[in-house]
Amino acid sequence: QSALTQPASVSGSPGQSITISCTGTSSDVGGYNYVSWFQQHPGKAPKLMIYEVSNRPSGVPDRFSGSKSGNTASLTISGLQAEDEADYFCSSYTSSSTVVFGGGTKLTVL
Amino acid sequence: EVQLVESGGGLVQPGGSLRLSCAASGFTFSSYWMHWVRQAPGKGLVWVSRINSDGSTTNYADSVKGRFTISRDNAKNTLYLQMNSLRAEDTAVYYCARGTGPGYWGQGTLVTVSA
């Protein structure tokens, strides 16, 4: 199972919006509404930010939103804040009854 | 409060074995699918395995199939990962995680495979 494709890095200034893409295939992202997004700060465990494409767990700011079109899912962060600087990973359920992660995207807040 | 605490990591020689444990508390452990996910130093997240709530269904990444075994003891609220025939490329922090998402993660335990 190949990893989902994410850009290695994105950046934005405080207050701006950024979008991180996550591209898979019809056997994972495109075939199921089981895409999740995780935020990970250095030395910390991942934190779930979005599940089932567009749902936010309790406590996650509504600045974080998720969507999907075809085989590509996207995470949008609006009103960027300094504390949003972190690594972001997407994941998807697959047709093999497994889970696959993206390679990760480093978000820099300028 | 949901808590997941991994243990059992350490240094092991190539070809060796290790069993990881994940002690769960703060929720009804027997109601949730559970996962193991690993992260090599400086690298991304890699899904390893999952098990359903009663232990009757398991799935594995191709890279560990036949070498790793996931299991659970719902009476002890504990998840396990038996790792055999370990390789240098299995070196990573191993996280246990709960359910859909997964939504809750432990802090991880480091496994180092080296001679």
Short mmCIF file of N, CA and C in Angstrom, two decimals, chain A residues 1 36 38 40 43-48 51-52 89 91 93 96-103, chain B residues 35 37 39 43-47 50 59-62 95 100-108:
data_model
loop_
_atom_site.label_atom_id
_atom_site.label_comp_id
_atom_site.label_asym_id
_atom_site.label_seq_id
_atom_site.Cartn_x
_atom_site.Cartn_y
_atom_site.Cartn_z
N GLN A 1 0.84 -1.20 0.00
CA GLN A 1 0.00 0.00 0.00
C GLN A 1 0.88 1.25 0.00
N SER A 36 -8.89 11.11 7.71
CA SER A 36 -8.60 11.83 8.95
C SER A 36 -7.39 12.73 8.74
N PHE A 38 -4.30 14.76 11.14
CA PHE A 38 -3.65 14.82 12.44
C PHE A 38 -2.64 15.96 12.47
N GLN A 40 0.77 17.22 14.59
CA GLN A 40 1.79 16.71 15.49
C GLN A 40 2.86 17.78 15.72
N GLY A 43 8.03 16.10 19.21
CA GLY A 43 8.13 15.34 20.45
C GLY A 43 6.80 14.96 21.08
N LYS A 44 5.71 15.27 20.40
CA LYS A 44 4.39 14.98 20.94
C LYS A 44 3.68 13.91 20.12
N ALA A 45 2.65 13.32 20.72
CA ALA A 45 1.82 12.37 20.00
C ALA A 45 0.92 13.11 19.01
N PRO A 46 0.52 12.45 17.94
CA PRO A 46 -0.42 13.07 17.01
C PRO A 46 -1.74 13.39 17.69
N LYS A 47 -2.40 14.44 17.19
CA LYS A 47 -3.71 14.85 17.68
C LYS A 47 -4.68 14.86 16.51
N LEU A 48 -5.82 14.21 16.70
CA LEU A 48 -6.83 14.17 15.65
C LEU A 48 -7.47 15.54 15.49
N TYR A 51 -11.98 14.04 11.28
CA TYR A 51 -12.25 12.64 10.98
C TYR A 51 -13.42 12.53 10.01
N GLU A 52 -13.48 11.42 9.30
CA GLU A 52 -14.53 11.17 8.32
C GLU A 52 -14.70 12.38 7.40
N PHE A 89 -0.59 15.27 9.09
CA PHE A 89 -0.68 14.01 8.38
C PHE A 89 -2.13 13.69 8.06
N SER A 91 -4.80 10.51 6.73
CA SER A 91 -4.89 9.06 6.67
C SER A 91 -6.21 8.67 6.02
N TYR A 93 -8.83 5.03 5.25
CA TYR A 93 -9.14 3.60 5.21
C TYR A 93 -8.94 3.13 3.76
N SER A 96 -8.27 -2.67 1.25
CA SER A 96 -7.65 -3.87 1.83
C SER A 96 -7.94 -3.99 3.31
N SER A 97 -8.86 -3.17 3.80
CA SER A 97 -9.19 -3.15 5.23
C SER A 97 -7.99 -2.73 6.08
N THR A 98 -7.15 -1.90 5.52
CA THR A 98 -6.02 -1.35 6.25
C THR A 98 -6.17 0.17 6.30
N VAL A 99 -5.19 0.81 6.87
CA VAL A 99 -5.16 2.27 6.95
C VAL A 99 -3.84 2.73 6.33
N VAL A 100 -3.88 3.83 5.61
CA VAL A 100 -2.66 4.36 5.01
C VAL A 100 -2.55 5.84 5.39
N PHE A 101 -1.32 6.26 5.71
CA PHE A 101 -1.05 7.65 6.05
C PHE A 101 -0.38 8.36 4.89
N GLY A 102 -0.49 9.67 4.90
CA GLY A 102 0.30 10.49 4.00
C GLY A 102 1.69 10.69 4.56
N GLY A 103 2.57 11.22 3.73
CA GLY A 103 3.95 11.40 4.16
C GLY A 103 4.17 12.55 5.12
N HIS B 35 -5.64 0.43 17.40
CA HIS B 35 -4.61 0.45 16.37
C HIS B 35 -3.22 0.53 16.99
N VAL B 37 0.35 2.27 15.54
CA VAL B 37 0.94 3.12 14.50
C VAL B 37 2.38 3.39 14.92
N GLN B 39 6.34 5.40 14.11
CA GLN B 39 6.99 6.57 13.53
C GLN B 39 8.49 6.45 13.74
N LYS B 43 10.70 10.73 10.82
CA LYS B 43 9.90 10.32 9.66
C LYS B 43 8.40 10.47 9.95
N GLY B 44 7.58 10.03 9.00
CA GLY B 44 6.15 10.17 9.14
C GLY B 44 5.49 9.00 9.86
N LEU B 45 4.19 9.10 9.99
CA LEU B 45 3.41 8.06 10.65
C LEU B 45 3.17 6.90 9.69
N VAL B 46 3.25 5.70 10.22
CA VAL B 46 2.98 4.49 9.42
C VAL B 46 2.05 3.59 10.21
N TRP B 47 0.93 3.28 9.63
CA TRP B 47 -0.02 2.38 10.29
C TRP B 47 0.54 0.97 10.30
N ARG B 50 -4.49 -3.20 13.27
CA ARG B 50 -5.68 -2.87 14.03
C ARG B 50 -6.40 -4.15 14.44
N ASN B 59 -6.07 -6.78 11.20
CA ASN B 59 -5.51 -6.39 9.91
C ASN B 59 -4.09 -5.89 10.13
N TYR B 60 -3.25 -6.08 9.11
CA TYR B 60 -1.83 -5.71 9.23
C TYR B 60 -1.34 -5.01 7.98
N ALA B 61 -0.35 -4.14 8.16
CA ALA B 61 0.38 -3.58 7.03
C ALA B 61 1.22 -4.70 6.41
N ASP B 62 1.42 -4.63 5.12
CA ASP B 62 2.21 -5.66 4.43
C ASP B 62 3.61 -5.79 5.03
N TYR B 95 2.98 3.80 18.73
CA TYR B 95 1.83 4.38 19.41
C TYR B 95 0.65 3.41 19.36
N THR B 100 -12.21 5.32 15.85
CA THR B 100 -12.36 6.11 14.63
C THR B 100 -11.40 7.29 14.66
N GLY B 101 -10.71 7.48 13.57
CA GLY B 101 -9.74 8.57 13.50
C GLY B 101 -8.35 8.06 13.21
N PRO B 102 -7.67 7.46 14.16
CA PRO B 102 -8.05 7.26 15.56
C PRO B 102 -8.06 8.56 16.37
N GLY B 103 -8.93 8.60 17.38
CA GLY B 103 -9.13 9.83 18.10
C GLY B 103 -8.25 10.06 19.29
N TYR B 104 -7.79 9.00 19.92
CA TYR B 104 -6.94 9.15 21.10
C TYR B 104 -5.68 8.32 20.90
N TRP B 105 -4.54 8.92 21.30
CA TRP B 105 -3.26 8.28 21.12
C TRP B 105 -2.51 8.26 22.45
N GLY B 106 -1.70 7.22 22.62
CA GLY B 106 -0.79 7.22 23.74
C GLY B 106 0.43 8.07 23.42
N GLN B 107 1.39 8.10 24.34
CA GLN B 107 2.60 8.89 24.15
C GLN B 107 3.70 8.11 23.43
N GLY B 108 3.49 6.82 23.25
CA GLY B 108 4.42 6.03 22.47
C GLY B 108 5.51 5.37 23.28
#
